[in-house]
XYZ file of C-alpha atoms in Angstrom:
589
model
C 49.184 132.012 -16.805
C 52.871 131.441 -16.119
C 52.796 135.268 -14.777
C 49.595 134.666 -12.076
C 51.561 131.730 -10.659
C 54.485 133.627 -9.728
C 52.528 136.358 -8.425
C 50.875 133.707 -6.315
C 54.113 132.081 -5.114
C 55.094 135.357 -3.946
C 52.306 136.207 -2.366
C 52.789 132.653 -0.353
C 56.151 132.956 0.640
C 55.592 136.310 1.786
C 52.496 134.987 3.988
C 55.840 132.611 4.924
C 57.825 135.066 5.718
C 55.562 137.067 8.208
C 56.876 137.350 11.242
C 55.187 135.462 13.946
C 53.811 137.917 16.981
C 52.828 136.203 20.676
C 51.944 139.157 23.028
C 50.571 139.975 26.592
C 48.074 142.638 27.097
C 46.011 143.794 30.361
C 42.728 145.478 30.676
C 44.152 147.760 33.091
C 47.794 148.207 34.704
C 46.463 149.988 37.623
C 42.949 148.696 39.728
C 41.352 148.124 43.079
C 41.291 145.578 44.692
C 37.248 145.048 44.268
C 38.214 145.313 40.893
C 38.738 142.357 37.869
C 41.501 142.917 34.929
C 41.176 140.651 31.969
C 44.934 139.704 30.061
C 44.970 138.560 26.764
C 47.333 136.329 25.402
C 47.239 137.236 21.357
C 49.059 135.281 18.480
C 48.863 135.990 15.205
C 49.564 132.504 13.972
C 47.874 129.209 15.379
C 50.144 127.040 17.341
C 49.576 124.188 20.288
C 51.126 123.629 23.400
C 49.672 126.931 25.007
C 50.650 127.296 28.804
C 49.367 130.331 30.818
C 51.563 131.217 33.998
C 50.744 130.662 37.299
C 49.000 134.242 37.757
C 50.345 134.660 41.542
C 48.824 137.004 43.598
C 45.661 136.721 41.931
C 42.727 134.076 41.337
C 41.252 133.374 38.032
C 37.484 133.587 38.329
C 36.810 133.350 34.050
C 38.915 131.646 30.904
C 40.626 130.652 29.573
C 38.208 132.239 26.851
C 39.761 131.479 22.849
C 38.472 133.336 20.248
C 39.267 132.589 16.545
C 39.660 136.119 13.882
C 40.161 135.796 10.299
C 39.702 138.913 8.504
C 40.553 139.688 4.537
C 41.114 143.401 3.784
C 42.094 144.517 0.807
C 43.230 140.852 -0.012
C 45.439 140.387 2.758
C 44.544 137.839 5.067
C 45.271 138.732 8.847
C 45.083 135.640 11.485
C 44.644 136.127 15.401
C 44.129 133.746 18.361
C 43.401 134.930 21.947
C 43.650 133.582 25.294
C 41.225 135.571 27.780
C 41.393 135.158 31.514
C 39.363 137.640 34.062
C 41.551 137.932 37.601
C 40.545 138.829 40.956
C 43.548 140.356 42.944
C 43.885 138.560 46.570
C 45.739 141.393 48.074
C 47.260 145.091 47.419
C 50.538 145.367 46.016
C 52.369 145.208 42.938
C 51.958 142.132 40.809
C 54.310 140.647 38.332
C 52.014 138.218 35.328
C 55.207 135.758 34.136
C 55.514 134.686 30.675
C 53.026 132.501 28.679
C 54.272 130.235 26.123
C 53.351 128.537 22.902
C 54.660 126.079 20.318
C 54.518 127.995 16.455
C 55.912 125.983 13.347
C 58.139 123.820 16.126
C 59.261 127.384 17.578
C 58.901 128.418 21.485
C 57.557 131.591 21.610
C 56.888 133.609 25.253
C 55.532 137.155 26.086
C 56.869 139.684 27.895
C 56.012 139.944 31.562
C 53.604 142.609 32.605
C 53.554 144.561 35.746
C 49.746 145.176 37.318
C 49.390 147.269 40.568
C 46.689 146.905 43.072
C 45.642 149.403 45.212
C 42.357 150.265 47.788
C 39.472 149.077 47.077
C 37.461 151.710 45.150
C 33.590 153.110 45.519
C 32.190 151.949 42.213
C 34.265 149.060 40.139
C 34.162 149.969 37.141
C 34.558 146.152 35.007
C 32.360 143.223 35.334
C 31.595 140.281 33.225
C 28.944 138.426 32.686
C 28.125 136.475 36.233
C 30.417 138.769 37.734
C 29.026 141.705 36.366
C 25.673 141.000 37.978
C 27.104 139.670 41.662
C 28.509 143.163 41.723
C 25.258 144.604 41.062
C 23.609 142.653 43.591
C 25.790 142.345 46.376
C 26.795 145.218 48.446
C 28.811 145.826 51.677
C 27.793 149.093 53.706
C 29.207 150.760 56.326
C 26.825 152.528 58.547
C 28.024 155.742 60.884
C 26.387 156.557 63.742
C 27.677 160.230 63.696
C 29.721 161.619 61.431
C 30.614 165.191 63.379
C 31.567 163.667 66.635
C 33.398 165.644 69.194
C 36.471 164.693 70.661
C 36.637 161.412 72.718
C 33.049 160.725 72.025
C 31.791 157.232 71.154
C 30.530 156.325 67.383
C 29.843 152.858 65.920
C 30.169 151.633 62.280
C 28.295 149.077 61.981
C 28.937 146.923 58.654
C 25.765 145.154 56.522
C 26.386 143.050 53.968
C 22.940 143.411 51.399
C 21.884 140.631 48.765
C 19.634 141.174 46.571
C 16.490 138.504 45.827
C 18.103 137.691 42.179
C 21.239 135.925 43.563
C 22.045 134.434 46.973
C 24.972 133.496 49.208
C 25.115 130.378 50.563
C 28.910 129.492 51.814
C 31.173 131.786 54.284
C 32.639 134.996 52.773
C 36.346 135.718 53.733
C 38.035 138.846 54.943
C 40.895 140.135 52.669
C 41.259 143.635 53.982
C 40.318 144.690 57.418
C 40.077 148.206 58.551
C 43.011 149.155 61.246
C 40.801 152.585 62.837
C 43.946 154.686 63.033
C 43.702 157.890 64.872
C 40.859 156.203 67.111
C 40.013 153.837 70.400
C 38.435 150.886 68.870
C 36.759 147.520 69.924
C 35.253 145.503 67.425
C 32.022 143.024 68.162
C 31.358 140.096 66.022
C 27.681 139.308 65.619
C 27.626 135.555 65.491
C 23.992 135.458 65.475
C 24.186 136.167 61.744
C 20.335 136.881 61.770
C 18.769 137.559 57.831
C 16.456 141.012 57.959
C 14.152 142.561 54.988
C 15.265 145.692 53.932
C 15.572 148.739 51.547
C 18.966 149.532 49.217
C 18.944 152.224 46.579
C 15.064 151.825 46.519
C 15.133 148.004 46.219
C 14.250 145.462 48.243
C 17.434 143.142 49.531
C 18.155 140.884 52.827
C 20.956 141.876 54.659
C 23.065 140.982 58.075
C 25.127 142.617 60.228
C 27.971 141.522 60.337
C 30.200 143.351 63.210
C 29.942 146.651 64.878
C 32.877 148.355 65.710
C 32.953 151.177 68.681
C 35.284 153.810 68.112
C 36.365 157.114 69.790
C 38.268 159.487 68.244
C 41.583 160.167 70.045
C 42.509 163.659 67.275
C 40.308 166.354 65.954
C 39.673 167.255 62.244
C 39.097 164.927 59.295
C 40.092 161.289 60.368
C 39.497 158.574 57.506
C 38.715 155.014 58.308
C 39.573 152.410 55.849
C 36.906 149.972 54.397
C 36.154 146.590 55.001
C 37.058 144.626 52.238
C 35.458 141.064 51.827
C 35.506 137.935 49.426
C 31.798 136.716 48.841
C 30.973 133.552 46.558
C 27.845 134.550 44.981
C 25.421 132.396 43.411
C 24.011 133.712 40.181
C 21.218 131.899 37.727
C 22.681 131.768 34.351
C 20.745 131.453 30.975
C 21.563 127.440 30.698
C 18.911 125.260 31.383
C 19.119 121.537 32.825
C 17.303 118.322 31.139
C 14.178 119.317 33.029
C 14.286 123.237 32.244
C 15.486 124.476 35.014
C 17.779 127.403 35.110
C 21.419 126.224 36.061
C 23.262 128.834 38.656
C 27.137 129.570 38.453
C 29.176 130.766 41.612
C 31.290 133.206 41.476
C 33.720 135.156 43.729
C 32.654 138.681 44.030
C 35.024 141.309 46.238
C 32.991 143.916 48.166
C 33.723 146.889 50.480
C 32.208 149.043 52.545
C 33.740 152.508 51.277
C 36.061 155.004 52.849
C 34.644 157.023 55.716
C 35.316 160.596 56.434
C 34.996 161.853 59.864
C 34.960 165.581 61.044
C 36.247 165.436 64.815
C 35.197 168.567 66.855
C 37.438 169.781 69.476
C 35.756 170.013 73.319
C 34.955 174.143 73.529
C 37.740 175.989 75.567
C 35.055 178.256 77.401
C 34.123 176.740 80.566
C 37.202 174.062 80.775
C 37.685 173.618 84.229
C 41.011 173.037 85.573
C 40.990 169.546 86.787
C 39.471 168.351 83.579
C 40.864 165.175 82.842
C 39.396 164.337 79.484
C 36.314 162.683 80.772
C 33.459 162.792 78.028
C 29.724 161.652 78.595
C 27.579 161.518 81.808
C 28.597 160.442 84.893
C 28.567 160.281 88.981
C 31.242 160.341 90.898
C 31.731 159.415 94.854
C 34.487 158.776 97.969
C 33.822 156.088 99.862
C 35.708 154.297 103.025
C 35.449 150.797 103.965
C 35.743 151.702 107.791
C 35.930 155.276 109.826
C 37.192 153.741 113.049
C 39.991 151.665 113.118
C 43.260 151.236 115.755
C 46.751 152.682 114.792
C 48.609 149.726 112.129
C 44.986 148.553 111.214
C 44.582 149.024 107.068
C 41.236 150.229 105.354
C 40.283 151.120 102.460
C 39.281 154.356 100.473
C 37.712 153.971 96.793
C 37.186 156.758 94.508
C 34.677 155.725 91.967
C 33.099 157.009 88.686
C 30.399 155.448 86.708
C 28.163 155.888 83.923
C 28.044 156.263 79.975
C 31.458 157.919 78.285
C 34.818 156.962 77.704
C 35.550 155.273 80.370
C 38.898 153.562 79.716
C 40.333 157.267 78.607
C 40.800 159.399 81.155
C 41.839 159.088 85.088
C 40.276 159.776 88.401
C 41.426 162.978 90.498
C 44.326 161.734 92.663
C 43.398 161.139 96.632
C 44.868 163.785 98.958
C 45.629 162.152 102.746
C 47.449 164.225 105.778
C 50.953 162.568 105.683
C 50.918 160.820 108.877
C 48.538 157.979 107.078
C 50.634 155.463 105.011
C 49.328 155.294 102.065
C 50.176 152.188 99.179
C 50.350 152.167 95.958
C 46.543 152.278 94.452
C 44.964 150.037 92.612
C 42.643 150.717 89.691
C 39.408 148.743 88.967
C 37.358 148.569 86.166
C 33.979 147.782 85.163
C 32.667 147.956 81.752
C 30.816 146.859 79.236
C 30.858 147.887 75.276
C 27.967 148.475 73.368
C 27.122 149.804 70.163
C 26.262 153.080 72.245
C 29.805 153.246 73.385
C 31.502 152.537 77.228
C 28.839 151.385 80.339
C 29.918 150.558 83.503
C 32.008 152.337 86.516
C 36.050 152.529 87.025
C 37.160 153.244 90.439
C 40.589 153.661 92.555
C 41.456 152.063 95.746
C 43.653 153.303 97.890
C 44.864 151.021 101.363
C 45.563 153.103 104.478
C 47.529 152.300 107.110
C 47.220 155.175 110.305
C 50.102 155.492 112.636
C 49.110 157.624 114.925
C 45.806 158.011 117.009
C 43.887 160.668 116.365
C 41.180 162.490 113.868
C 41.986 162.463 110.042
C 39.889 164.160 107.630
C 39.597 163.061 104.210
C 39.092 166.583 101.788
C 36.607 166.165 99.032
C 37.500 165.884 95.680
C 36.200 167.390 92.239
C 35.673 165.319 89.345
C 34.704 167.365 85.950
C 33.502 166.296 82.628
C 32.008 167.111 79.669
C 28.523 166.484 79.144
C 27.282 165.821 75.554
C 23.831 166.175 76.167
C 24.144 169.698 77.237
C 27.421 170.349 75.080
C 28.805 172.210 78.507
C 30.942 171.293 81.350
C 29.459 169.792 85.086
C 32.010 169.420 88.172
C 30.582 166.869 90.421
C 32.097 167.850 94.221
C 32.378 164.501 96.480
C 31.521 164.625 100.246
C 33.842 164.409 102.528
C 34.816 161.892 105.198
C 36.389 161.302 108.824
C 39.029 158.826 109.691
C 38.754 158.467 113.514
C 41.775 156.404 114.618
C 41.109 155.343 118.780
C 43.995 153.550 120.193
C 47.342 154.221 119.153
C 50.632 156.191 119.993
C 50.514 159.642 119.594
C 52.502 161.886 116.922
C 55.136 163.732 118.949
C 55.528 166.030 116.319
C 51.955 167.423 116.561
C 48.205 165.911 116.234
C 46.305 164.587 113.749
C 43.482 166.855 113.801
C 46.545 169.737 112.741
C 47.842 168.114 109.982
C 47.084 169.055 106.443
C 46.671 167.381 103.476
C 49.578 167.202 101.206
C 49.377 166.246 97.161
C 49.455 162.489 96.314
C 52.002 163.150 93.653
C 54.353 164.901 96.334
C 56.411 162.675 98.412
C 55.100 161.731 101.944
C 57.753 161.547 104.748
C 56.262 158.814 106.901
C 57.291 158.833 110.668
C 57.886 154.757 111.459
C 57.929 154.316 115.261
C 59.666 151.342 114.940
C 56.747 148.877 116.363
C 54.538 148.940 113.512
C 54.918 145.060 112.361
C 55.252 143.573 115.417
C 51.982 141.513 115.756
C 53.928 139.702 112.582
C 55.491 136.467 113.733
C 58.000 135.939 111.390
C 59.214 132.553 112.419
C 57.462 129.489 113.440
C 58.861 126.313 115.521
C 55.356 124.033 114.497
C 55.837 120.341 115.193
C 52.881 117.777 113.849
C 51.414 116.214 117.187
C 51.991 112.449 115.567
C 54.600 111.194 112.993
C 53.024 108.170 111.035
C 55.497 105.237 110.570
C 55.298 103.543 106.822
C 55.597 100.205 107.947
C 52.308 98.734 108.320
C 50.767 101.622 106.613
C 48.441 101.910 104.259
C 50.303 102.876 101.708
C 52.789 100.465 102.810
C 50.421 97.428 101.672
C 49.100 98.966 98.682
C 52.463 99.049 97.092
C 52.755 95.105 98.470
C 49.571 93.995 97.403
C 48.733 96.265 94.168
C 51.334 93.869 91.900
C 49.796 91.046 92.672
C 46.307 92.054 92.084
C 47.551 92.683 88.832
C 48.462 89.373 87.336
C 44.836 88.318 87.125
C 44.034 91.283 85.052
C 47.333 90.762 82.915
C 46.106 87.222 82.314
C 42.233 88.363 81.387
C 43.661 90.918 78.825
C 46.013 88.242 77.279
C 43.011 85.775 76.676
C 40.756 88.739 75.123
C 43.945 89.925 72.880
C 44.540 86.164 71.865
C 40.963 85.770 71.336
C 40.432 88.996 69.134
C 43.300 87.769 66.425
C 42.058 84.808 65.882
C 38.657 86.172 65.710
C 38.817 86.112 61.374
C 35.298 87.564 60.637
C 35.825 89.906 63.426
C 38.945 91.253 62.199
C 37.144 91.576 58.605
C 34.216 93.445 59.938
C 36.420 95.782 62.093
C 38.529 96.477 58.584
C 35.359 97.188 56.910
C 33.773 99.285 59.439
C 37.220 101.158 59.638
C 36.781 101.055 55.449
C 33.435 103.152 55.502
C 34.443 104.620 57.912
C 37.323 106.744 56.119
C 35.288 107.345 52.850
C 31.628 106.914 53.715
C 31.363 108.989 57.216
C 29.894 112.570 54.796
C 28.036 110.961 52.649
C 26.471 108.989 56.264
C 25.802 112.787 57.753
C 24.058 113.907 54.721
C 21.171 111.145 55.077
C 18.621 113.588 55.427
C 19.674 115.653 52.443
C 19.259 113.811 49.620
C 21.039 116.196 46.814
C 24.126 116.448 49.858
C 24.764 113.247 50.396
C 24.540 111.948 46.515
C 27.272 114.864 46.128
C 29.191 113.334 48.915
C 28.667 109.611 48.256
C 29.994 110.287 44.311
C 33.089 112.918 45.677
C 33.525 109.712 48.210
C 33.351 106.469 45.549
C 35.955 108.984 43.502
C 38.058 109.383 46.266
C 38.143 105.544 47.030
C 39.059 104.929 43.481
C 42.036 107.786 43.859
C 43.756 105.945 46.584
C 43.420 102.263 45.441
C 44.072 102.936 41.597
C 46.374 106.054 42.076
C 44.298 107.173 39.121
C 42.369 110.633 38.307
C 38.944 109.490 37.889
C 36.924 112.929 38.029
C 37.012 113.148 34.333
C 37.694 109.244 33.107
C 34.241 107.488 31.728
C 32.529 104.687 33.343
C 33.519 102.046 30.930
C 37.070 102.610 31.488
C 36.992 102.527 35.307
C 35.239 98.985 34.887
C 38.118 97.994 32.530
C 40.473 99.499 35.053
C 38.810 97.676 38.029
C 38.600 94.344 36.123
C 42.278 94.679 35.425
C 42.973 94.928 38.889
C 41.489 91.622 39.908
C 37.791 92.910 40.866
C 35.236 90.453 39.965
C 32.255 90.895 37.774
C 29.487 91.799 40.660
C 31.443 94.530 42.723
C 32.045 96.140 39.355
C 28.423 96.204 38.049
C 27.243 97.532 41.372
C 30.062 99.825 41.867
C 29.187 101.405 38.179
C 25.404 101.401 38.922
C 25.948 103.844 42.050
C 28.024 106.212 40.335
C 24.880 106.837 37.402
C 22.447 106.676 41.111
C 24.425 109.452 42.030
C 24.304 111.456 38.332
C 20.716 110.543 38.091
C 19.767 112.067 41.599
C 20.891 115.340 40.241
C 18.073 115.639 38.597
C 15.166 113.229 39.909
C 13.803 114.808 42.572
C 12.338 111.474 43.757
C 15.731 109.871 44.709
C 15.961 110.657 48.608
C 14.067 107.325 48.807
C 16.545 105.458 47.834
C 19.465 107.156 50.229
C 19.749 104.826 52.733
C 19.752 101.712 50.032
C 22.520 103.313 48.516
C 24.148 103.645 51.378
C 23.985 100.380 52.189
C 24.670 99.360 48.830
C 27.763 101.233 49.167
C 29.077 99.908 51.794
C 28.704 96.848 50.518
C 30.709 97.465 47.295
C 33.477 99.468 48.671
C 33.808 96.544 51.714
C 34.499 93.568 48.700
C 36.308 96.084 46.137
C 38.409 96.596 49.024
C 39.169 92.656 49.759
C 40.041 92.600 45.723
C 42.476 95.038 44.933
């Protein structure tokens, strides 16, 4: 006997001895950002006091979790605890989890930091856990490509849908947390604020879906150009095996991060065979035309001369052949117009350049036609369009000593023009002007000169009025009170007033509002705290008997209507009710 209890005092004090183990472990050191890790927080003794860190850069969306193990092998006890949360990563980076700590035999004990690195979202996420598991499954974000083998400078669109299935639903707004920058292309995104619901087909099942943006995008290089995904943060409402009092299923919201996928697209290059030699990058179908605002004019008189193109293509990405003019027109600066509207086709609409002339000399000036070439992707060749040609017929004016206008030739608009200024060109400006009004008003007498004498003394009647009123409101006692309360319900009551038609709404409200009130007067947390002790609380504060009662029967009005569906008859009684209560709480405390 004496032998057995020394075995088993050695067997305690070397269960003493043991030496106690608090570690940090992650599911993963490496994920997406559509991806969850769990960390465990593992002790192989039981202590108190456990604090988890702050988890920065991440949000908790399950835990903390504790599970209990107490296994005997081969006689030897072994003891663990665990800690369990499941994190969502809000961003890409690397991510540093701080120490946890916990209180062991009156011993602080922390782990070591870990070191978790998030990266692009990924195709398929490959975790998942309970609720989350199955918002993954049933929420998807797609990116749709209108072509996939464009050719240079031609317009796609990627239009983005985000697909729910029937077994879960979304019912607040989902947030962007990674947004595609379309390098390597022109872009122009359009919301779609409609946000209209259609019917539709996903992997062979049926799901609603909405678009929600398009973007337009033309590829500026050839070859394989990636576009980044669309990365979003959805709260998902999922039904959950927990029934209410009445049998209904109970649903739990989670956050579930979705994207769209990486997108591959092969650019083609525009075919060298047939390139004309004024092609200036111009891709689609289009017409192109000269036009003058006048063909007759007088020497110094200005018109104008617009170059236009217009139709479907990239527009905005390419530039009109330059305007050639004989060099005895002045010629400013041009100015470019545009046009154009975005679609999920691509570029609509016309750009054009104006050009203001100025002739010096009288005479005939012809205008030489212009070419304008582009590639059409509807026959996959090239078309030159060849403008007409116009006259510029100037009729009075000095003549060129140098030689006519009907002998001069056209010279290149990117050359420089020596103009030949005769010297007279601006004089019909008048540069200076000796204008003298016909009449100088005098201020004596004037209007003006007895509104400023009379306006003070019309005044002091209305100074008087608003005294009397002002004096008249303060001592006003029940008006004063009735203004406080209405400013009362006013602060706490106005949601819970909006959701009178809604009868599950605006119990929610009315209960998140009566909390609220109690927050600010009592300086108390009262989301958790029992009903008896806010009476106790209240009563302590002065409240009399009544305003208690009634106060405590609308907070159980407000748990009850969670579940009786016959409650929205009494909404506006409560709200009256509550009003009341708040109004003499309010003159109590």
């Amino acid at each position: 006997m004496r032998s057995i209890l020394v075995i088993l005092i050695a067997l305690c004090g070397f269960q003493g001895w043991a030496q106690v183990q608090f570690n940090a472990s992650t599911s993963k050191e490496k994920l997406g950002i559509n991806e969850r890790v769990r960390v465990d927080f593992q002790m192989n003794k039981d202590g108190d006091n456990f604090t988890p860190p702050d988890f920065d850069g991440f949000r908790v969306v399950g835990g903390p979790n504790q599970s209990v193990s107490n296994t005997y092998i081969n006689g030897k006890k072994t003891y663990s605890k665990t800690f369990s949360y499941f994190l969502s990563p809000m961003s890409r980076g690397k991510f540093t989890i701080k120490q946890a700590t916990v209180e062991i035999d009156g011993e602080l004990y922390k782990t070591l930091p870990l070191t978790v690195e998030v990266t692009a979202a990924v195709d398929v996420p490959k975790d998942g856990n309970n609720a989350e598991y199955v918002a993954s499954e049933n929420v998807h974000l797609v990116a749709e490509v209108s072509k996939r083998n464009p050719y240079l400078n031609e317009a796609i669109a990627v239009t983005y849908k985000l697909y729910v299935s029937e077994d879960v639903s979304v019912t607040r707004a989902w947030r962007e947390i990674d947004i595609p920058k379309y390098a390597d292309f022109w872009s122009q995104v359009k919301e779609n604020q409609q946000r209209r619901v259609f019917e539709g087909k996903f992997k062979g099942r049926n799901y609603r879906y909405v678009i929600l943006k398009t973007a337009v995008l033309y590829p500026q290089k050839t070859g394989e150009l990636n576009i980044e995904p669309l990365v979003l943060d959805v709260p998902v409402e999922v039904l959950s095996n927990k029934r209410d009092f009445f049998g209904r299923r109970l649903t739990t919201t989670v956050n579930q991060t979705v994207a769209a996928g990486n997108l591959t697209i092969d650019v083609k290059p525009l075919p060298e065979e047939g390139k004309p030699a004024n092609f200036t990058g111009a891709v689609g179908d289009f017409k192109f035309n000269i036009s003058a605002s006048r063909n007759q004019v007088d020497a110094n008189e200005s018109l104008e001369i617009r170059v236009e193109a217009e139709g479907n293509g990239n527009l905005k990405l390419f530039n009109l052949p330059e305007l050639t003019l004989p060099s005895t027109l002045e010629v400013y600066d041009p100015k470019r117009e545009e046009n154009i509207k975005t679609n999920s086709s691509g570029m609509s609409g016309s750009i054009a350049t104006t050009y203001t002339v100025v002739p010096q000399y009288k005479g005939t000036y012809p205008v030489q036609p212009l070419r304008f070439s582009y590639f059409d992707l509807a026959t996959e060749t090239y078309k030159t369009i060849t403008s007409d040609g116009t006259v510029i017929t100037v009729e009075n004016g000095p003549v060129s000593s140098d030689s006519t206008a009907d002998d001069n030739t056209a010279t290149a608009s990117s050359g420089t023009k020596n103009i030949i200024q005769t010297g007279d060109q601006f004089n019909y400006i008048k540069l200076k002007s000796s204008l003298q009004p016909i009449a100088s008003p005098t201020f004596f007498k004037s209007p003006l000169y007895w509104s400023l004498m009379g306006g003070p003394l019309l005044l002091i009647p209305i100074f008087i009025i608003a005294g009397k009123k002002r004096k008249e409101r303060l001592a006003d006692a029940e008006g004063q009170r009735k203004r406080k309360a209405d400013k009362l319900v006013k602060k706490y009551l106005s949601e819970a007033k909006k959701n009178l038609g809604n009868s599950a709404m605006f119990y929610e409200s009315l209960e998140r509002a009566m909390h609220n009130y109690l927050r600010a007067k009592l300086r108390i947390e009262t989301t958790e705290m029992a009903k008896e002790k806010i009476a106790q609380m209240l009563e302590e504060k002065g409240a009399d008997t009544d305003s208690i009662t009634q106060f405590i029967e609308l907070l159980k009005s407000c748990e009850f209507a969670r579940y009786a569906s016959g409650a929205s008859n009494n909404v506006a009684s409560d709200y009256e009710k509550a009003t009341l209560v708040v109004t003499q709480l309010d003159k109590q405390l």
